[in-house]
Tab-separated table of C-alpha atoms in Angstrom:
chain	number	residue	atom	x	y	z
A	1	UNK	CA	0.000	0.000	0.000
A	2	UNK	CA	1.343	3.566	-0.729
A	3	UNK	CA	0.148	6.811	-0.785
A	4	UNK	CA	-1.085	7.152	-4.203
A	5	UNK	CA	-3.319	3.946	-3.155
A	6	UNK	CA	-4.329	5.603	-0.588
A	7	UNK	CA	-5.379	9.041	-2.443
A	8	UNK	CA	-7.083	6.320	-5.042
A	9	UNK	CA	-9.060	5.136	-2.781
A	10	UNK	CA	-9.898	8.248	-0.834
A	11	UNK	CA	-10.222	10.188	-4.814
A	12	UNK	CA	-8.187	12.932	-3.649
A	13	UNK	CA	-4.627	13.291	-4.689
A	14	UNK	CA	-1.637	12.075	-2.855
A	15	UNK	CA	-0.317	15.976	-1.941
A	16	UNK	CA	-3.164	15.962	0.132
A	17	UNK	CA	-3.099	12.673	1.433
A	18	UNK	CA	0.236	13.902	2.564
A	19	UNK	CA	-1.163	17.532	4.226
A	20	UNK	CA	-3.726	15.571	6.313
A	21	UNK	CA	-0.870	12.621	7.368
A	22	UNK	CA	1.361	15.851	8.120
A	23	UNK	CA	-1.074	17.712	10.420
A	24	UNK	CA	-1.359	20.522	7.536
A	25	UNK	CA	-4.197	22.999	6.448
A	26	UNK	CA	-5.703	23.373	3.063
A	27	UNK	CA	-7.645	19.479	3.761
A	28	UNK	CA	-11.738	20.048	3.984
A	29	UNK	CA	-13.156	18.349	7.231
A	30	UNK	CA	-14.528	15.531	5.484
A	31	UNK	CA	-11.965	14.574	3.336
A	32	UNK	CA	-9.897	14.759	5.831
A	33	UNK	CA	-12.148	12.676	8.194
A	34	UNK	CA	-12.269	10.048	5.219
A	35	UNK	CA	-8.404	9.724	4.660
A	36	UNK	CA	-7.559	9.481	8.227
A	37	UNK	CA	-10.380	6.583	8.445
A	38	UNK	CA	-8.457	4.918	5.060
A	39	UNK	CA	-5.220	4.786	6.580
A	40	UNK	CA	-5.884	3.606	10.211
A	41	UNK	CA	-8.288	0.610	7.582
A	42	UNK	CA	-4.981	-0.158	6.133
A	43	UNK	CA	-2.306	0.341	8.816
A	44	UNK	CA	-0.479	2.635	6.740
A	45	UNK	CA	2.378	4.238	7.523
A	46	UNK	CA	4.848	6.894	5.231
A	47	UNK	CA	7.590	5.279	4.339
A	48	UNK	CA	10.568	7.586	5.955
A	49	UNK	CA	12.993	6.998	3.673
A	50	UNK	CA	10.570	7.825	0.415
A	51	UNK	CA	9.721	11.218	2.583
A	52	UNK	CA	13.230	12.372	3.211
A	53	UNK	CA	14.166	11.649	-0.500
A	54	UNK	CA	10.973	14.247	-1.064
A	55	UNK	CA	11.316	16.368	1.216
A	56	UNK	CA	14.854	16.527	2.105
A	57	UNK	CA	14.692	16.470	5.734
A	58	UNK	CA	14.914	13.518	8.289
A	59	UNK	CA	12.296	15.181	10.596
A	60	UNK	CA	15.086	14.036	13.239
A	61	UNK	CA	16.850	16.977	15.161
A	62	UNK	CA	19.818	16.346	17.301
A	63	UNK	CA	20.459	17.437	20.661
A	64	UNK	CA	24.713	17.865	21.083
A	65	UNK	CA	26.152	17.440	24.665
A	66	UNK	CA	30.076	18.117	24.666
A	67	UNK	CA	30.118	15.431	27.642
A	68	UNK	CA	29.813	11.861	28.237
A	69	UNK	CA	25.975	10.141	28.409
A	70	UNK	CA	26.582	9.686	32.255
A	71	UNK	CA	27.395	13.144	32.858
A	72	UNK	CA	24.296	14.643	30.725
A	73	UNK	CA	21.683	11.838	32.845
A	74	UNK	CA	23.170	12.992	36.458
A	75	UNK	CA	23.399	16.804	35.942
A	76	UNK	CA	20.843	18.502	37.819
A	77	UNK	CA	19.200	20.719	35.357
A	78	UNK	CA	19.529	18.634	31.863
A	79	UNK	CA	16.909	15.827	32.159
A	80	UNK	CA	14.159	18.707	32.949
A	81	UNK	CA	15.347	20.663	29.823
A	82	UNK	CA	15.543	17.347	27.717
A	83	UNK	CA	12.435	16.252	28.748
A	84	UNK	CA	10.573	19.367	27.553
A	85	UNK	CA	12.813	20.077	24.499
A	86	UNK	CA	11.742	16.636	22.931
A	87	UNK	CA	7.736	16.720	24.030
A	88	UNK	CA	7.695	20.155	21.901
A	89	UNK	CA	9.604	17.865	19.233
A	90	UNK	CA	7.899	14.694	19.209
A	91	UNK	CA	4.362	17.585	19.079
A	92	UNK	CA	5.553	18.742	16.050
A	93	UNK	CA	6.436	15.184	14.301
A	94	UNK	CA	10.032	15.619	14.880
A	95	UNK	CA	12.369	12.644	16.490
A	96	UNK	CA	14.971	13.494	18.959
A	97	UNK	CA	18.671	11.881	18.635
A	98	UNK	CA	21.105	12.343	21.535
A	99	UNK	CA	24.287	13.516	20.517
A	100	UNK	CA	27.558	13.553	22.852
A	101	UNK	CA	30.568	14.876	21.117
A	102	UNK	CA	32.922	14.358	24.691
A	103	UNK	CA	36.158	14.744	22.401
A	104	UNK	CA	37.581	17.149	19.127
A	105	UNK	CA	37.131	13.915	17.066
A	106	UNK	CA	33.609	13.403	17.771
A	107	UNK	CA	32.709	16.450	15.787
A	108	UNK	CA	33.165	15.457	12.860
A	109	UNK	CA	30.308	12.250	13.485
A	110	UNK	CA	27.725	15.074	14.072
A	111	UNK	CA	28.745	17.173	10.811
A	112	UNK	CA	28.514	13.847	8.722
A	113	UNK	CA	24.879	13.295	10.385
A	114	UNK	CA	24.051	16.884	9.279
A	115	UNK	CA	25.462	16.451	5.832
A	116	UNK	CA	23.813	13.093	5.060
A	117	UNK	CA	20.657	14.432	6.411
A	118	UNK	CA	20.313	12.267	8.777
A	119	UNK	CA	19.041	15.373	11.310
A	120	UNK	CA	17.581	18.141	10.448
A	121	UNK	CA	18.801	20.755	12.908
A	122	UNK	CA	20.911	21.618	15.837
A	123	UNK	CA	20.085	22.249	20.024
A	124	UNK	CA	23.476	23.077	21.610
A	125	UNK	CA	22.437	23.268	25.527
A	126	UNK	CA	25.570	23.668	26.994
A	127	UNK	CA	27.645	25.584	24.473
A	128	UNK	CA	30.275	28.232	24.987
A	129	UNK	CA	31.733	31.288	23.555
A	130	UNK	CA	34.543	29.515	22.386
A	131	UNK	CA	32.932	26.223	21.097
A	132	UNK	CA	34.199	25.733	17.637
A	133	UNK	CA	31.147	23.669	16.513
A	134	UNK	CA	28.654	26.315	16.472
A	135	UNK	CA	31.093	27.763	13.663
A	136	UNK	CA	31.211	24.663	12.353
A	137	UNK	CA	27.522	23.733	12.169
A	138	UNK	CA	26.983	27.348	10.570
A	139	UNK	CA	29.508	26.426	7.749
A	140	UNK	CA	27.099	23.597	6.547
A	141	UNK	CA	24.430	25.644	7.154
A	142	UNK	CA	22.838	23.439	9.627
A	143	UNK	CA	19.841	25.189	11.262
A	144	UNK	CA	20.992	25.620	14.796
A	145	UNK	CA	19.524	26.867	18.156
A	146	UNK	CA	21.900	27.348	21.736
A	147	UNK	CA	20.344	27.433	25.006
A	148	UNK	CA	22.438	29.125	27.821
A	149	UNK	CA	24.237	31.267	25.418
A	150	UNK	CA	23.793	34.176	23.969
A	151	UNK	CA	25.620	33.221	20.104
A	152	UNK	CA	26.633	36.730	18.338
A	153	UNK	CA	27.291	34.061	15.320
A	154	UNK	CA	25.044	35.232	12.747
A	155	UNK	CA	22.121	32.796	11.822
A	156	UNK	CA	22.098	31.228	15.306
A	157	UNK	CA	19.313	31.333	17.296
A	158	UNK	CA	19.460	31.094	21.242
A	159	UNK	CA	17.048	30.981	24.321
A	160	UNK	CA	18.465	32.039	27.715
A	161	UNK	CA	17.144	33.237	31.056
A	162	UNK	CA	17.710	36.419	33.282
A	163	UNK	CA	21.058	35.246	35.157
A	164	UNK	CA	21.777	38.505	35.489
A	165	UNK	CA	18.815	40.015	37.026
A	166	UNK	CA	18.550	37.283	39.303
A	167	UNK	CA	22.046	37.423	40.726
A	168	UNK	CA	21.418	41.338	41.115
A	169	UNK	CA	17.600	40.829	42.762
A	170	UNK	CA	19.916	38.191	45.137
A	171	UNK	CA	22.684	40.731	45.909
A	172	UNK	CA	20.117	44.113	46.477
A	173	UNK	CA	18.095	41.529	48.803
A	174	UNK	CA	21.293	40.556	51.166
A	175	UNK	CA	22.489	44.349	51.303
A	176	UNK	CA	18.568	45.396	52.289
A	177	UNK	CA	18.847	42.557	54.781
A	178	UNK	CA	21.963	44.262	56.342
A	179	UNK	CA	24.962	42.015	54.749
A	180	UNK	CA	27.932	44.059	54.551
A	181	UNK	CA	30.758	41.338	53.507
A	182	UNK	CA	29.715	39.082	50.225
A	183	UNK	CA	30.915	36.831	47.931
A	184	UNK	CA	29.983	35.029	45.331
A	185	UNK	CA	31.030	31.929	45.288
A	186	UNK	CA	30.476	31.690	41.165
A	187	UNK	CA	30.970	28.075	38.440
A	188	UNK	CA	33.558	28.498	36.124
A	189	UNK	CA	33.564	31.749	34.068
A	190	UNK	CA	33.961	29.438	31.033
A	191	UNK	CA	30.113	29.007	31.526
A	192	UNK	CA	27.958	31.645	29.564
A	193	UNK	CA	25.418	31.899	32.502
A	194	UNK	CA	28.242	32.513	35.285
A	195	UNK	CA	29.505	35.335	33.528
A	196	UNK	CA	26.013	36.777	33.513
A	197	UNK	CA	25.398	36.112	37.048
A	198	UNK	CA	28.896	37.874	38.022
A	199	UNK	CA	27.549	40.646	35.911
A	200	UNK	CA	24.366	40.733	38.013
A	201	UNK	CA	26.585	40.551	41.191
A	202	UNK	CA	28.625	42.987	40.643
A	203	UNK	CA	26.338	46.089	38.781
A	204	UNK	CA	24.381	45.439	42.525
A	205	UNK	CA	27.493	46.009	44.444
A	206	UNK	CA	28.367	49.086	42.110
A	207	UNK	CA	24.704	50.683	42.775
A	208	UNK	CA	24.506	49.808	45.907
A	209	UNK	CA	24.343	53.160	48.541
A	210	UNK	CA	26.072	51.776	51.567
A	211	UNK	CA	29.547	50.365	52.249
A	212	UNK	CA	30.006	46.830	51.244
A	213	UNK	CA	33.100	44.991	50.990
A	214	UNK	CA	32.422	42.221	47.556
A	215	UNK	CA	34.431	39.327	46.471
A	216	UNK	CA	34.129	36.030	43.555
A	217	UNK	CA	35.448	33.141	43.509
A	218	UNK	CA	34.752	30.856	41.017
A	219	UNK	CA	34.397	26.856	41.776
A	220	UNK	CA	33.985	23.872	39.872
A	221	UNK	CA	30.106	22.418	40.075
A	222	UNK	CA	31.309	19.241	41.691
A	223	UNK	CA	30.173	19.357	45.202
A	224	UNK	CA	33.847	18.432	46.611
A	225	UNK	CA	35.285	21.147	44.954
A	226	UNK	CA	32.861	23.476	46.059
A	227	UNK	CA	33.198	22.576	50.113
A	228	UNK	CA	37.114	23.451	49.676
A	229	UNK	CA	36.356	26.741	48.275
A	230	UNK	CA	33.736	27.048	50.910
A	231	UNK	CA	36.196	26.320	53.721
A	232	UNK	CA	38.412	28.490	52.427
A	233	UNK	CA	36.015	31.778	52.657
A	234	UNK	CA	34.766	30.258	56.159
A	235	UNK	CA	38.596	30.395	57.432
A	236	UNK	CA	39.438	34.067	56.070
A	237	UNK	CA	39.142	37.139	58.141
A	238	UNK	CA	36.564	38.763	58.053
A	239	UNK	CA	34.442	36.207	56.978
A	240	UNK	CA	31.607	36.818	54.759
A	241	UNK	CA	28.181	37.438	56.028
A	242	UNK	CA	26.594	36.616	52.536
A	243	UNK	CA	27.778	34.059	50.037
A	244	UNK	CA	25.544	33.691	46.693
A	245	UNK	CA	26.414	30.858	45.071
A	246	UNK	CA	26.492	29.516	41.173
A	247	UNK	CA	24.681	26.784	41.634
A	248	UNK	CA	22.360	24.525	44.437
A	249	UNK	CA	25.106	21.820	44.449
A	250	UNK	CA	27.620	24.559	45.167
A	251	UNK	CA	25.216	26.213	47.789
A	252	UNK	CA	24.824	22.325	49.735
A	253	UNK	CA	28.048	22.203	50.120
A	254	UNK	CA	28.645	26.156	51.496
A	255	UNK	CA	26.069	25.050	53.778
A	256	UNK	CA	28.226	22.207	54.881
A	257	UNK	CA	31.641	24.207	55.432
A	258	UNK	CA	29.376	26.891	57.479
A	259	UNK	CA	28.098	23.841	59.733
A	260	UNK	CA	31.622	22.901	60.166
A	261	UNK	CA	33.029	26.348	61.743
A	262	UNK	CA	29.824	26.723	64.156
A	263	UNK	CA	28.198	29.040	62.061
A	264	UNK	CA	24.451	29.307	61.786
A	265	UNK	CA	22.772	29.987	58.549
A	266	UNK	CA	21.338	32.574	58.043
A	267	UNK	CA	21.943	33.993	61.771
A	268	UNK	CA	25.817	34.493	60.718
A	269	UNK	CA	26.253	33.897	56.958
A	270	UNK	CA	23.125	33.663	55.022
A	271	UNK	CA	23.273	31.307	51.575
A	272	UNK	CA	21.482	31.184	48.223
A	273	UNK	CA	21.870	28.632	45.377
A	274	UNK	CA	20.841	29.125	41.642
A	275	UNK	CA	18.932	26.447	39.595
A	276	UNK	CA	16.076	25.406	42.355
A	277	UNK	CA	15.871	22.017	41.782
A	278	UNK	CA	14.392	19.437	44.584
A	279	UNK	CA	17.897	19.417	46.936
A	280	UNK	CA	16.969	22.885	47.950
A	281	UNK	CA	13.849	21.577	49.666
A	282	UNK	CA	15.865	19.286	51.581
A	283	UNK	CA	18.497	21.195	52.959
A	284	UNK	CA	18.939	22.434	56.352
A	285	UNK	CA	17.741	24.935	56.409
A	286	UNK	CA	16.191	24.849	53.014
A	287	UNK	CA	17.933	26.466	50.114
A	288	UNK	CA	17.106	29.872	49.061
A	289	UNK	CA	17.619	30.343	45.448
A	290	UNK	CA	16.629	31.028	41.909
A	291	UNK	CA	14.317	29.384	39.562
A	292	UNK	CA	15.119	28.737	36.135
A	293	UNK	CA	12.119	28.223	33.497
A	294	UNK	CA	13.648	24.924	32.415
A	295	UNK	CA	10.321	23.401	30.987
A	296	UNK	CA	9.713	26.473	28.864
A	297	UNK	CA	13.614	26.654	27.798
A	298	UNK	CA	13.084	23.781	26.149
A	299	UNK	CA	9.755	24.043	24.480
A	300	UNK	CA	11.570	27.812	22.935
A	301	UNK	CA	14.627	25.974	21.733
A	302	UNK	CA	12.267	22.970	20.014
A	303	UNK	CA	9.754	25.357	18.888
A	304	UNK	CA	12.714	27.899	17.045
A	305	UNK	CA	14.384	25.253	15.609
A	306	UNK	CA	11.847	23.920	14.022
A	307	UNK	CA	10.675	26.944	12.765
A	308	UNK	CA	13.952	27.403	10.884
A	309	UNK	CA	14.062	24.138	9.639
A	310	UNK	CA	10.581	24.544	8.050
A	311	UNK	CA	11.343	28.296	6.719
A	312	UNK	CA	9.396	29.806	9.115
A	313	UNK	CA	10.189	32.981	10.080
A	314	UNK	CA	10.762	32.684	13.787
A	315	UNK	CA	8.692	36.004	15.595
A	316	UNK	CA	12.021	36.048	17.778
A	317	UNK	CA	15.573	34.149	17.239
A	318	UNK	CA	16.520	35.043	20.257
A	319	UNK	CA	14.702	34.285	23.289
A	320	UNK	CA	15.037	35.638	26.787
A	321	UNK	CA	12.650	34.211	29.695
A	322	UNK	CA	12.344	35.400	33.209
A	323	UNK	CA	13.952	33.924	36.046
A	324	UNK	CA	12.236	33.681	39.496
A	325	UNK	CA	13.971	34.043	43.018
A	326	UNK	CA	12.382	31.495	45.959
A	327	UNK	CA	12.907	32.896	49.133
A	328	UNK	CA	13.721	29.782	51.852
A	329	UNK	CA	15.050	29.876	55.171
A	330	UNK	CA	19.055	29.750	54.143
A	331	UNK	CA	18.731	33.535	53.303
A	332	UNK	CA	15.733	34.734	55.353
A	333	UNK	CA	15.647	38.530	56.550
A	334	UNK	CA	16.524	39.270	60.001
């Protein structure tokens, strides 16, 4: 059975067989009622490989991690953004293939996937400024979207949240609350969003009316990395009475190094994490700290994509949503 079978039967032609199997317009009510109730009669199914010979397109994007499977499964924020990057997709009729290129010679197995046509498009969500396959994906004109990372590479389109505002909103909150000595204790500048959120950090310090003394230090996101930083700011003099940090992992284990000095939180140092995933809520005390809009991050980044693949003209290539800060009991006013 094929499609022009199917259009035989239904005496319509097979471009329109293929508009009502594709979700399109331009198919009356009752025709399309009548093909849909011809093809579910026969069990047929487009033959994929027929389409993307006709079409030219896989209706497959790929999602590119430059890390290894484990590390993309275990990360905090990814699954969340995954999960709502390929619903949008798999709404729209698109698959989803998970990509890791963890090494220089993995990039070229994602370029020969673009080339053959295998995908489609492009979703880079953890991307740099200096990540060389962004260039390279624009060379072979592969449609491609970056979440976390605001791409000045024209033709790219990205989706990011308010770091900055939200690391400012954090800072103007623990100078309001009376913190005169803060630091943030920041992930690795190499990270688009960190750079924002030391932005944010300092433009509060800088418009800030009274007297406060302001330091960064910058971590990795692993939480034993992040306690020896931690005990380092806990052991200098004067300690600070504010430490915002990059992440909730990072903010656990600040917790931690305060517990192990005697200090009480938020009594002598108050604490605030970014990303607001579950650990917050199970902190001691719980985890101030700022929520990103993961779920619609990843709908954006599906939805743009897609419209570049199709030749829509996206309404916005870049996309900036708001950010949300969840006062707990780690940073509570006095």
């Amino acid at each position: 059975m094929t499609i022009r079978d199917i259009a035989e039967l239904a005496g319509v032609s097979a471009a329109t067989v293929s508009r009502t199997m594709n979700g399109k317009d331009g198919v009356g009510q009752a025709t399309r009622a009548r093909i849909e109730r011809l093809v579910a009669e026969h069990q047929f199914t487009a033959d994929s490989s027929a389409q993307q010979l006709s079409t030219g397109r896989s209706r497959a994007i790929a999602v590119v991690f430059p890390l290894h499977v484990s590390a993309v499964v275990m990360h905090p924020i990814y699954p969340a953004l995954l999960g709502a990057l390929c619903d949008a997709a798999e709404g729209a009729g698109y698959d989803v293939m998970l990509l890791t290129v963890s090494s220089p010679d993995r990039i070229g197995h994602l370029i020969d996937a673009v080339l053959r046509r295998r995908v489609d498009g492009v979703v880079l969500p953890a991307a740099g400024p200096r990540d060389r396959l962004i260039h390279d994906l624009r060379a072979v004109g592969a449609p491609t979207v970056v979440i976390g990372h605001r791409s000045t590479v024209d033709g790219v389109g990205w989706v990011d949240c308010t770091h900055d505002k939200a690391a400012a909103e954090l800072t103007r909150m623990m100078i309001e609350g009376g913190r005169r000595n803060l630091t943030l204790l920041n992930g690795p500048k190499s990270v688009s969003a960190c750079r924002l959120r030391s932005a944010g950090f300092w433009a509060a310090i800088k418009e800030a009316k009274q007297r406060v003394v302001a330091t960064e230090v910058e971590t990795e996101w692993e939480a034993d990395a992040a306690l020896v930083r931690a005990r380092e700011l806990f052991a200098a003099k004067p300690r600070p009475t504010a430490v915002l940090c990059g992440s909730d992992t990072i903010a656990a284990s600040c917790l931690e190094a305060a517990r192990e000095v005697g200090l009480s939180v938020p009594g002598d140092v108050a604490v605030t994490g970014f990303d607001d995933r579950s650990l917050g809520l199970h902190t001691t005390p719980t985890l101030t700290s700022v929520q990103m809009p993961l779920r619609e991050t990843g709908e954006a980044a599906a939805q743009l994509l897609i419209a570049m693949i199709e030749g829509d003209p996206p309404k916005r290539r870049h996309v900036v949503l708001p950010t949300r800060v969840v006062v707990r009991e780690s940073a509570a006013l006095p």
